[in-house]
PDB file of C-alpha atoms and ligand atoms in Angstrom:
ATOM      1  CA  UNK A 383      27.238 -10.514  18.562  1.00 55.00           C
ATOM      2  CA  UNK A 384      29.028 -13.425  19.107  1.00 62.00           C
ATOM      3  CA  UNK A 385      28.929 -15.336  22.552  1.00 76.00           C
ATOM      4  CA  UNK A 386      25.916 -12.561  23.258  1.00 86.00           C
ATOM      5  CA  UNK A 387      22.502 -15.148  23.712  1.00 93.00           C
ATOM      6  CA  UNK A 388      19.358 -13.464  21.498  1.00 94.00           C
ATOM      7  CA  UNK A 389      18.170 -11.614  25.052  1.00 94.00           C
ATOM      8  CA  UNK A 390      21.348  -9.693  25.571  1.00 94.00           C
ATOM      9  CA  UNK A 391      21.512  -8.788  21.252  1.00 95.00           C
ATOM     10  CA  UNK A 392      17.848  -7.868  22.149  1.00 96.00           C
ATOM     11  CA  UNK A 393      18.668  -5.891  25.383  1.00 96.00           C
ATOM     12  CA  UNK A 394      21.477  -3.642  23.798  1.00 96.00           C
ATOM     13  CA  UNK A 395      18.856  -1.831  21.897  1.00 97.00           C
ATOM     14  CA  UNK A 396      16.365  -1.244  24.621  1.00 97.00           C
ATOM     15  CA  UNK A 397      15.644   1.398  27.047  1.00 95.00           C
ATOM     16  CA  UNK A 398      13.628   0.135  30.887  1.00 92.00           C
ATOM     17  CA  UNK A 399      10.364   1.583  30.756  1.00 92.00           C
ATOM     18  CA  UNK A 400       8.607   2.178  34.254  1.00 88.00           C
ATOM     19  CA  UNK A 401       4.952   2.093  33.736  1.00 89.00           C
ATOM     20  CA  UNK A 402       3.538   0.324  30.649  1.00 90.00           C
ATOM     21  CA  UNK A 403       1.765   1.921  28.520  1.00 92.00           C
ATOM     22  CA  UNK A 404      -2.070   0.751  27.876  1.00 94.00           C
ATOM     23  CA  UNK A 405      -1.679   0.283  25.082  1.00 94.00           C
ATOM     24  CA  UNK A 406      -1.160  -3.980  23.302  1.00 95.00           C
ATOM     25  CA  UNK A 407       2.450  -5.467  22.023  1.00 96.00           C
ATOM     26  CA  UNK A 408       1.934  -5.334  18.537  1.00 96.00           C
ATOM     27  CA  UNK A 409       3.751  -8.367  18.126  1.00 95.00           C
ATOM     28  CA  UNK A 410       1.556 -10.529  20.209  1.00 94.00           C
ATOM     29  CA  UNK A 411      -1.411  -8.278  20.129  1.00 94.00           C
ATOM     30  CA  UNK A 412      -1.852  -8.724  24.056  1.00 93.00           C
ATOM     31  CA  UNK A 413      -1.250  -6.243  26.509  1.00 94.00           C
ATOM     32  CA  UNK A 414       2.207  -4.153  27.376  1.00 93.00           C
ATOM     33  CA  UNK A 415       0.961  -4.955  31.269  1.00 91.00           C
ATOM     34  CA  UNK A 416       0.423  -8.509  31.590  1.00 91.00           C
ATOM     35  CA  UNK A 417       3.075 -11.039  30.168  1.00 90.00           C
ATOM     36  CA  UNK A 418       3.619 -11.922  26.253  1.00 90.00           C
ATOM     37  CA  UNK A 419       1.559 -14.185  24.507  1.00 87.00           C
ATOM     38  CA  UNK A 420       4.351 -16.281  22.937  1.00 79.00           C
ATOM     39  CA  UNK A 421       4.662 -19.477  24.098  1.00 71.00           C
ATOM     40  CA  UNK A 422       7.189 -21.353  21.880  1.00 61.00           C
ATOM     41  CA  UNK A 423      10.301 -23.121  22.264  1.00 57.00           C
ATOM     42  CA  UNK A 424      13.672 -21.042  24.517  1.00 53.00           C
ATOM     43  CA  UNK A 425      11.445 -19.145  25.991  1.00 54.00           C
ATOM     44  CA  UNK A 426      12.742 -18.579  29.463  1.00 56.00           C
ATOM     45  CA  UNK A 427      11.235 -16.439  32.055  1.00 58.00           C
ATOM     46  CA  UNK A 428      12.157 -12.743  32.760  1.00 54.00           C
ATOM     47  CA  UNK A 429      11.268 -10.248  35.699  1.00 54.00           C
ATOM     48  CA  UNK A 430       8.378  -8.548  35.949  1.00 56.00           C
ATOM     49  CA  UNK A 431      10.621  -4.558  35.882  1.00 56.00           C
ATOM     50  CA  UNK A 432      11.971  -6.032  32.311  1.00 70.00           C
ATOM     51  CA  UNK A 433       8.634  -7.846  30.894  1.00 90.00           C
ATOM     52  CA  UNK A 434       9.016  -5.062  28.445  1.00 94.00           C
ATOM     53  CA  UNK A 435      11.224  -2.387  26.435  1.00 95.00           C
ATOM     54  CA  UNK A 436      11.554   0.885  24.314  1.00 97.00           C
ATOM     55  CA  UNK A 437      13.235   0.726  21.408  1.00 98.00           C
ATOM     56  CA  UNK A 438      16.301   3.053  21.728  1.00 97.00           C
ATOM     57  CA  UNK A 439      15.808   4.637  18.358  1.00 96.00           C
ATOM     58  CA  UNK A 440      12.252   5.025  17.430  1.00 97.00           C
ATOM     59  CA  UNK A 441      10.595   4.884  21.127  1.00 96.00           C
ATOM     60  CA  UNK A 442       8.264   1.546  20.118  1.00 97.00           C
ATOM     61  CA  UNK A 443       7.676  -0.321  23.274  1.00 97.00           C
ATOM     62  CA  UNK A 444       7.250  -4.635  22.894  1.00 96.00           C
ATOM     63  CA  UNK A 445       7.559  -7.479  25.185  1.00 95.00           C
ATOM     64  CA  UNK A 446      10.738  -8.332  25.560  1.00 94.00           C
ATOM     65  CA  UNK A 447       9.860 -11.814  24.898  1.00 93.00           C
ATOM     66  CA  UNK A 448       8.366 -10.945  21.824  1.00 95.00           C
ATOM     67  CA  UNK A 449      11.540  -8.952  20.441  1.00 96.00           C
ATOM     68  CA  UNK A 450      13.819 -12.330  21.485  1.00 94.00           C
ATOM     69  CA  UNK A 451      11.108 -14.785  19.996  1.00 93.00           C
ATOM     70  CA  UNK A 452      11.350 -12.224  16.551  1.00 94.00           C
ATOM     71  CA  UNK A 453      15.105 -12.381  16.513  1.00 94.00           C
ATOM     72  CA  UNK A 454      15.281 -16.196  17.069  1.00 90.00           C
ATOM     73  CA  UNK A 455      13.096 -16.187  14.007  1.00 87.00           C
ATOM     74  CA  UNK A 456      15.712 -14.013  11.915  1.00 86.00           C
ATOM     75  CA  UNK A 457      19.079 -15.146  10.704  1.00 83.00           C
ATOM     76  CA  UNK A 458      20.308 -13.702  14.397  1.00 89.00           C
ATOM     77  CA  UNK A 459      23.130 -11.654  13.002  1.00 91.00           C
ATOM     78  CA  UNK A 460      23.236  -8.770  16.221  1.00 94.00           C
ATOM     79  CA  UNK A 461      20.993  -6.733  14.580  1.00 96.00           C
ATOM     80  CA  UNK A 462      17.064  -6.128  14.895  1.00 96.00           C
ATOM     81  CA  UNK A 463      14.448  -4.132  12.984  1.00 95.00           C
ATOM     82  CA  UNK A 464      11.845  -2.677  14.507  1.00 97.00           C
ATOM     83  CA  UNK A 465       8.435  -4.584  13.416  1.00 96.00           C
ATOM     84  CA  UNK A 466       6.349  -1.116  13.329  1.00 96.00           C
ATOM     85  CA  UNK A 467       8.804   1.436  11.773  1.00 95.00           C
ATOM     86  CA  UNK A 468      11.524  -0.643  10.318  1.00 93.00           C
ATOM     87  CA  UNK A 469      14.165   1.021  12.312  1.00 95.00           C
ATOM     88  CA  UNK A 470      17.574  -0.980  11.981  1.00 95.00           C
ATOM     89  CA  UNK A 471      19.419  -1.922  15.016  1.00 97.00           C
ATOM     90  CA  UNK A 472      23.415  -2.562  14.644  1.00 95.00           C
ATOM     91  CA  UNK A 473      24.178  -3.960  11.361  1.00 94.00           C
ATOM     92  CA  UNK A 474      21.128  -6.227   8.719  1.00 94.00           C
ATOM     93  CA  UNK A 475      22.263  -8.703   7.108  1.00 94.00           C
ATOM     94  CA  UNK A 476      20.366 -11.048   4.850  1.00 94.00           C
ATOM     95  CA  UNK A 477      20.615 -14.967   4.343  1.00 94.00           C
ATOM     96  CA  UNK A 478      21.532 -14.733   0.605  1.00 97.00           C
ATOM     97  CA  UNK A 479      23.780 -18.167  -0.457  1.00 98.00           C
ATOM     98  CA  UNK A 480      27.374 -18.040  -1.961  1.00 97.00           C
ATOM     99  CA  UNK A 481      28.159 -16.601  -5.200  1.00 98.00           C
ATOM    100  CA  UNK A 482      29.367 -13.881  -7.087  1.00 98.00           C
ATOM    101  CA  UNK A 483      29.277 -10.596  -8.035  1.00 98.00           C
ATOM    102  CA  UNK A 484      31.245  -8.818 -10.932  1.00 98.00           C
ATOM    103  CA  UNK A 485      30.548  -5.696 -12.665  1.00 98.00           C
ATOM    104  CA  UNK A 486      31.827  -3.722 -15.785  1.00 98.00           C
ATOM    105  CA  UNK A 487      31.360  -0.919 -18.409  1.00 98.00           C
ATOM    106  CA  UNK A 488      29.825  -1.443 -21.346  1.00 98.00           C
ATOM    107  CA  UNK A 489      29.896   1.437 -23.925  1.00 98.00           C
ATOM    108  CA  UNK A 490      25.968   1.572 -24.881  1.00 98.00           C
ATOM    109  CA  UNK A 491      23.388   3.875 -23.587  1.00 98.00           C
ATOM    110  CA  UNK A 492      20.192   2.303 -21.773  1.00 98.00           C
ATOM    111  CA  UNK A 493      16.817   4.322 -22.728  1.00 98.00           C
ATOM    112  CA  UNK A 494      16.151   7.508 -20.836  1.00 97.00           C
ATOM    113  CA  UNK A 495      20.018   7.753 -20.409  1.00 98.00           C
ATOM    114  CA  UNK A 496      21.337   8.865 -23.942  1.00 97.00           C
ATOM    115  CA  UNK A 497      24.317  10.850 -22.071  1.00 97.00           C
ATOM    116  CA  UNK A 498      25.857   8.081 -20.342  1.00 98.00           C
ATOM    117  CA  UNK A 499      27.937   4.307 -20.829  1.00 98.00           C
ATOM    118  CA  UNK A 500      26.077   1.307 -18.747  1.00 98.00           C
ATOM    119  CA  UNK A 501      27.730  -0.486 -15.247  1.00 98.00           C
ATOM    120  CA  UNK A 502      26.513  -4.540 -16.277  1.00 98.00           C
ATOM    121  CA  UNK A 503      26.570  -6.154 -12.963  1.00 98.00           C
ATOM    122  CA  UNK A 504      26.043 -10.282 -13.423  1.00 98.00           C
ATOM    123  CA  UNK A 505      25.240 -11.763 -10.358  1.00 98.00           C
ATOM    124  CA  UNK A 506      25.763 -15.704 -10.126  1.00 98.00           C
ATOM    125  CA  UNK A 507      24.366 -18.135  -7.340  1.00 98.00           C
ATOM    126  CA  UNK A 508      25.214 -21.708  -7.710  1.00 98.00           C
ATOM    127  CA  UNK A 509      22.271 -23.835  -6.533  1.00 98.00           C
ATOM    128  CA  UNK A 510      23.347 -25.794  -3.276  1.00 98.00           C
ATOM    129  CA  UNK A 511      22.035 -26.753   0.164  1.00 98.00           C
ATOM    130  CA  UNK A 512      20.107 -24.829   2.392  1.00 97.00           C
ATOM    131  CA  UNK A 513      22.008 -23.518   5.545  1.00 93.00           C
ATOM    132  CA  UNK A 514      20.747 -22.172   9.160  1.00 86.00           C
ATOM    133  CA  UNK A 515      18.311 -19.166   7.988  1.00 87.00           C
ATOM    134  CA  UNK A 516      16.928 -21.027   5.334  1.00 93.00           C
ATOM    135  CA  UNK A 517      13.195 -21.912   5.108  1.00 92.00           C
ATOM    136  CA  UNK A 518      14.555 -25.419   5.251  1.00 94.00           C
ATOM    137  CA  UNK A 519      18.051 -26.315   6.024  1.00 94.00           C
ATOM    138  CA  UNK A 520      19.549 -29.449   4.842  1.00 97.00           C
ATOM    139  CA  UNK A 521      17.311 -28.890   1.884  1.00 98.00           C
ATOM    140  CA  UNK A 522      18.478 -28.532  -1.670  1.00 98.00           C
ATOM    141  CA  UNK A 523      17.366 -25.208  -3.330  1.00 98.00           C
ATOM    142  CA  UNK A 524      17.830 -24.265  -7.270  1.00 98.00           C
ATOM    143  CA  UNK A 525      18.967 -21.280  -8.461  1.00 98.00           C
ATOM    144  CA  UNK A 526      17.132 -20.534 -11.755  1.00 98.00           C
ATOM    145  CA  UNK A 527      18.423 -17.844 -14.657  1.00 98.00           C
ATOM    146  CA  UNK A 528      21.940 -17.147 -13.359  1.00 98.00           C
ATOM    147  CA  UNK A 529      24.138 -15.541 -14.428  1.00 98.00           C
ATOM    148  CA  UNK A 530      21.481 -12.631 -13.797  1.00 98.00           C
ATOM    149  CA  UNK A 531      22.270  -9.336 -15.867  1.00 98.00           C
ATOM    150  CA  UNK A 532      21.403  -5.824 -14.093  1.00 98.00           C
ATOM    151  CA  UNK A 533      22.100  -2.125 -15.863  1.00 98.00           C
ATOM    152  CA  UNK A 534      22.563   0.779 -14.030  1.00 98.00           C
ATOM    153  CA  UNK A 535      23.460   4.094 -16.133  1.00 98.00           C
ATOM    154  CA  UNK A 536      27.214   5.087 -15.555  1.00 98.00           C
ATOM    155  CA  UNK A 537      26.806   8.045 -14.425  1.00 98.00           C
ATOM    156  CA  UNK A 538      27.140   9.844 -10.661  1.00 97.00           C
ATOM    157  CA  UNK A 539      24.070   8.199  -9.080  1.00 98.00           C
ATOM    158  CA  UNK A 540      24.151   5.129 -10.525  1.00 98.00           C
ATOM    159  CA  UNK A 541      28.068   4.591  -9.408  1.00 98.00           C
ATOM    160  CA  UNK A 542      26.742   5.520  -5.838  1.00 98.00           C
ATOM    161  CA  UNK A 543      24.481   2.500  -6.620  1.00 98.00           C
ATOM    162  CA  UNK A 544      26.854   0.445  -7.952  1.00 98.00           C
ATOM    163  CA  UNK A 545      29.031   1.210  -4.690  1.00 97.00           C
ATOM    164  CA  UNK A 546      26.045   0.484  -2.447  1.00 97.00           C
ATOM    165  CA  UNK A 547      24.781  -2.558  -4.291  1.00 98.00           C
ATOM    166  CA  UNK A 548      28.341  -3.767  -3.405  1.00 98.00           C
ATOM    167  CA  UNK A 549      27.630  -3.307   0.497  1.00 97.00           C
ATOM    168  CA  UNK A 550      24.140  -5.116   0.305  1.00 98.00           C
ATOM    169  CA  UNK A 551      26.118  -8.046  -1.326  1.00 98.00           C
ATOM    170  CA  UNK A 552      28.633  -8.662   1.360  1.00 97.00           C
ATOM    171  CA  UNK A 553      25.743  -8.214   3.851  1.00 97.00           C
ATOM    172  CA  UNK A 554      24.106 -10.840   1.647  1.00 97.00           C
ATOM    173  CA  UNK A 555      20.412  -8.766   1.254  1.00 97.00           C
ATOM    174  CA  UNK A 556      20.257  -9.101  -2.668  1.00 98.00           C
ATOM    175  CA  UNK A 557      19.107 -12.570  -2.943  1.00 98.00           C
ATOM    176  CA  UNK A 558      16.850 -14.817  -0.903  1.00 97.00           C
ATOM    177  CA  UNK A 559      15.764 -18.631  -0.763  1.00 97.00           C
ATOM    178  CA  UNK A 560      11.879 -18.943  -0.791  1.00 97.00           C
ATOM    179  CA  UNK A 561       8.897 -19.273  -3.406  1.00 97.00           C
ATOM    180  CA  UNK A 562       9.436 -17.366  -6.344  1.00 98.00           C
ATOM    181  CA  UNK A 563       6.497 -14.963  -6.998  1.00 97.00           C
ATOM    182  CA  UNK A 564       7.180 -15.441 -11.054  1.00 95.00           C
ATOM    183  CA  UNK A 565       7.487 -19.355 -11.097  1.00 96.00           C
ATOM    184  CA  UNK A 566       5.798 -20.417  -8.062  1.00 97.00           C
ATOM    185  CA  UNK A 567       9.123 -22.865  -7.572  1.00 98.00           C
ATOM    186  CA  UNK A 568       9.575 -23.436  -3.614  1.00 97.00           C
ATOM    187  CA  UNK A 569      13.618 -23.198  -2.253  1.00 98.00           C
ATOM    188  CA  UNK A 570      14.703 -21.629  -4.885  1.00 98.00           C
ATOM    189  CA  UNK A 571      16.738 -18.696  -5.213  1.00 98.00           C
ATOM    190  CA  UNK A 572      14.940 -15.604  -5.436  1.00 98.00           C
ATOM    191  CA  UNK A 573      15.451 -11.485  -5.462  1.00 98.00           C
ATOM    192  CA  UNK A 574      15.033 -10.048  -2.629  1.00 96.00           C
ATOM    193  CA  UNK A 575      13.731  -6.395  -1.687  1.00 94.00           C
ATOM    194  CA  UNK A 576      15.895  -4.050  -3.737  1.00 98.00           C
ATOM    195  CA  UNK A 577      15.056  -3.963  -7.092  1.00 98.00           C
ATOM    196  CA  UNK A 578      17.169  -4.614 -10.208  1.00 98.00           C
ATOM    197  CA  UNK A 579      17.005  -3.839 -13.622  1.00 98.00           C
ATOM    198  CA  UNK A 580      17.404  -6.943 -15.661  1.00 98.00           C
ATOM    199  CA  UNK A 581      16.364  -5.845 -19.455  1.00 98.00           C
ATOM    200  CA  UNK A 582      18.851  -3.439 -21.319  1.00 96.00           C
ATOM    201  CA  UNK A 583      17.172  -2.083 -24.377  1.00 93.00           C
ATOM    202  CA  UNK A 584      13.433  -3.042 -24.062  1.00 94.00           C
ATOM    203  CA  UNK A 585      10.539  -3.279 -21.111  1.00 96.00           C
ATOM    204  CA  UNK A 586       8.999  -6.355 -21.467  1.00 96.00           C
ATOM    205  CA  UNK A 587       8.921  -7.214 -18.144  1.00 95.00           C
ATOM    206  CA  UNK A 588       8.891  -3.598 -16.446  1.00 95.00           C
ATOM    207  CA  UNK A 589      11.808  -4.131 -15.158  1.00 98.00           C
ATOM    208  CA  UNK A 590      13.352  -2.068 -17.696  1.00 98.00           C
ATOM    209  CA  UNK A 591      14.334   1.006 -18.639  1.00 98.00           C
ATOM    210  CA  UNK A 592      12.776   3.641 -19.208  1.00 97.00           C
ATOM    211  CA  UNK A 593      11.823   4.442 -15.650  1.00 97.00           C
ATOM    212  CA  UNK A 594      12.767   8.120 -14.483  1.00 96.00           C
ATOM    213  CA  UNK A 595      12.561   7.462 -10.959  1.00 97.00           C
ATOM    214  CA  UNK A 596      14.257   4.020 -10.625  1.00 98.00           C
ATOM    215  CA  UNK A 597      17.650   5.565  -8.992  1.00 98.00           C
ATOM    216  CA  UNK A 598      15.536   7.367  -5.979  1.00 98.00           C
ATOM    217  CA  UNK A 599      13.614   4.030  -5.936  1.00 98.00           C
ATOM    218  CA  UNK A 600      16.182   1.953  -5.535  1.00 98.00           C
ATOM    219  CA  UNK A 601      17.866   4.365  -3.189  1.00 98.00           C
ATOM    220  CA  UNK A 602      14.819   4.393  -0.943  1.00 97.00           C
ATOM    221  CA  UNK A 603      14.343   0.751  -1.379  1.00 97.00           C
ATOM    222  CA  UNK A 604      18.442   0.071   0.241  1.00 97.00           C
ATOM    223  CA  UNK A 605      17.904   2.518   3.009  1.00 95.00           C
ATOM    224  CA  UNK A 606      15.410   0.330   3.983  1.00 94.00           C
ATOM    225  CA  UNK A 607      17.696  -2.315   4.354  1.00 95.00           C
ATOM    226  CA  UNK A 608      19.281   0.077   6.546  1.00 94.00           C
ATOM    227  CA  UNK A 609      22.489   0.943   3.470  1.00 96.00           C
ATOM    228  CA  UNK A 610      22.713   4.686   3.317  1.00 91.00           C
ATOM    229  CA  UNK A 611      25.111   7.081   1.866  1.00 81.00           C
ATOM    230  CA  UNK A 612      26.783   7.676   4.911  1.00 71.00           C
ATOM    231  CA  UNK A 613      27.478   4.044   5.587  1.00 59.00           C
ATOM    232  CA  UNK A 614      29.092   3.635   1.909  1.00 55.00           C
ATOM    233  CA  UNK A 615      31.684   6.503   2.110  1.00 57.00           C
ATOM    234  CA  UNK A 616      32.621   5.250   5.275  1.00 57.00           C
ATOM    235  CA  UNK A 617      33.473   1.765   3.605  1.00 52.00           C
TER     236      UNK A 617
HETATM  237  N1  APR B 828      13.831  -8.758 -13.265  1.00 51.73           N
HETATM  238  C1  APR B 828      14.026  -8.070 -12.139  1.00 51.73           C
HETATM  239  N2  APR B 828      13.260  -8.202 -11.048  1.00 51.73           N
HETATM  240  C2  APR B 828      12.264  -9.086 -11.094  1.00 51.73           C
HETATM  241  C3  APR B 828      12.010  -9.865 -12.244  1.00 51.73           C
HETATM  242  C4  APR B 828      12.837  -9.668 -13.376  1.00 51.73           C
HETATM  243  N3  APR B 828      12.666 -10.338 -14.509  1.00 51.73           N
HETATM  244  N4  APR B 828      10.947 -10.659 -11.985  1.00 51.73           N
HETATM  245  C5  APR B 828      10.547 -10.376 -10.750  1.00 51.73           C
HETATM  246  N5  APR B 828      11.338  -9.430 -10.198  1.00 51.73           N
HETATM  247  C6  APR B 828      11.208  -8.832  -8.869  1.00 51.73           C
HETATM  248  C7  APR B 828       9.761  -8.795  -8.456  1.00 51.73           C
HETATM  249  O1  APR B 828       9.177  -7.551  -8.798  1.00 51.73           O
HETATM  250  C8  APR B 828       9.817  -8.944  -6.959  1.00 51.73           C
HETATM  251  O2  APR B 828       9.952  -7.707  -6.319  1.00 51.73           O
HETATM  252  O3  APR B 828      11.849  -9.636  -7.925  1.00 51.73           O
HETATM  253  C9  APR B 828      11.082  -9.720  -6.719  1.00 51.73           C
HETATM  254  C10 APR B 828      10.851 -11.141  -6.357  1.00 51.73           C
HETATM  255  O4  APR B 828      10.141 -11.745  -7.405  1.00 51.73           O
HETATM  256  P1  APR B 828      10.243 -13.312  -7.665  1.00 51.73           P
HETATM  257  O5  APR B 828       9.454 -13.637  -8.882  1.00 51.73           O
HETATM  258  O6  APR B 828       9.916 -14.034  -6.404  1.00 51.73           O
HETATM  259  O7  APR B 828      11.818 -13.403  -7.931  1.00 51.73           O
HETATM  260  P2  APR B 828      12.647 -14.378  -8.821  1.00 51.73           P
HETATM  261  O8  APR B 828      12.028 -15.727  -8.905  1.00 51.73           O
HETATM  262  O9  APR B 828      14.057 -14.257  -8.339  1.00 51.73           O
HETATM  263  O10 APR B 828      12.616 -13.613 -10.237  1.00 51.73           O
HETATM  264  C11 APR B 828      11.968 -14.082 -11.346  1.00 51.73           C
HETATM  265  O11 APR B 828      13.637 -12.619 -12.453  1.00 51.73           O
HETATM  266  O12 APR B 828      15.854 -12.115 -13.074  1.00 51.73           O
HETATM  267  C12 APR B 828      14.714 -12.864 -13.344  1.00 51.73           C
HETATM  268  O13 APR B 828      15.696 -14.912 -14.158  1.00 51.73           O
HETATM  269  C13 APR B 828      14.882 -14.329 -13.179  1.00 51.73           C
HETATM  270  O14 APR B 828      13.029 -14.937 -14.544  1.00 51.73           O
HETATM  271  C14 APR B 828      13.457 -14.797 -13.223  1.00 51.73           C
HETATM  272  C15 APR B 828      12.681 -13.650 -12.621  1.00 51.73           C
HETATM  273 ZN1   ZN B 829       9.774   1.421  15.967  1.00 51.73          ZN
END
């Protein structure tokens, strides 16, 4: 994406469409046939045959100013989501600051799992300065309980976990700056939407185990990040 300006990112993913449909943007709630209703900064005007687009993928039809005034909003990293289905376009990645991630076997069973060792991942994020794609950069933000401790059973889906937990890092989508839902701390560092499991033998906090359906969960919950199977093995 680099040297591409947000309307070209934008316009790889869209199809022309002809006639609009009568139906509203869904972004700016006004209609497909007259012109968007975002006014805001770098907006620039665009002819009337490309006021709008269909979404390549999924067929969802927006302004086009609407899609570029969405992806100025994002961390503009090439890739786009669509706003109604959650379709990825090209590659997500999140704004998640520097740190670490390590991982290991440790030779205890978590509840529910008798059968099977435990992969310990410890995640830590140093607290530092807010960056572009921050709520506010130049801004300090904390980084509260690190190192953070998450168990996944050692066994064949929780490897594939492991492995794909290790793609969402490097795309930086497992951590987030924001208001912590727990604390109510602003610009801090905070989890993002794939959830971990950060209490070994007990459930205080129901993030625990055990929880039979936490591996499809968590599986569902990184395909919506747009990390699949497919995209692992070909890593
Ligand atoms: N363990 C795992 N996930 C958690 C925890 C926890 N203890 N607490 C909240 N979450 C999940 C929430 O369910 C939500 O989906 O993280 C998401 C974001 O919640 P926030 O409260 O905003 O996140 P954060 O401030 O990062 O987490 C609070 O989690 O790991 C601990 O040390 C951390 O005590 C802190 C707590
Ligand atoms: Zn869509």
């Amino acid at each position: 994406h680099k040297g591409r300006t947000p309307e070209e990112v934008v316009k790889k993913y869209l199809q022309k469409v002809r006639n609009p449909p009568e139906e509203d943007c869904t972004i700016c709630m006004e209609a497909l046939g007259g012109p968007s209703g975002y006014k805001g900064p770098g907006v620039t005007s665009v002819s009337r045959t490309e006021s709008i687009g269909r979404l390549t993928q999924c067929g969802h039809v927006y302004h086009l100013q609407c899609l570029v005034a969405m992806y100025n909003n994002g961390n503009k990293d090439g890739s786009l989501q669509c706003p109604t289905c959650k379709t990825i376009y090209g590659v997500k990645t999140g704004n998640q600051p520097p740190g670490k991630m390590e991982y290991h076997v440790i030779p205890h069973s978590l509840p529910g799992h008798p059968d099977y060792k435990t992969i310990r991942i410890i995640y830590n994020i140093p607290s530092g300065i807010q960056g572009p794609g921050h709520p506010d950069p130049g801004k300090p933000f904390t980084a509260r309980g690190f190192p953070r401790h998450c168990y996944l059973p050692d066994n064949e889906k929780g490897r594939k976990v492991l492995r794909m937990l290790l793609v969402a890092w490097d795309r930086r989508i497992i951590f987030s700056v924001g208001t912590s839902s727990t604390t109510g701390e602003s610009d801090t560092v905070i989890w993002n939407e794939i959830h971990h499991k950060t209490e070994f033998g007990s459930n205080l906090t129901g993030h625990g185990y055990p929880d039979p359906g936490y591996l499809d969960n968590i599986l569902e919950e990184l395909k919506a990040q747009g990390i699949t199977e497919e995209e692992e093995k070909q890593q």
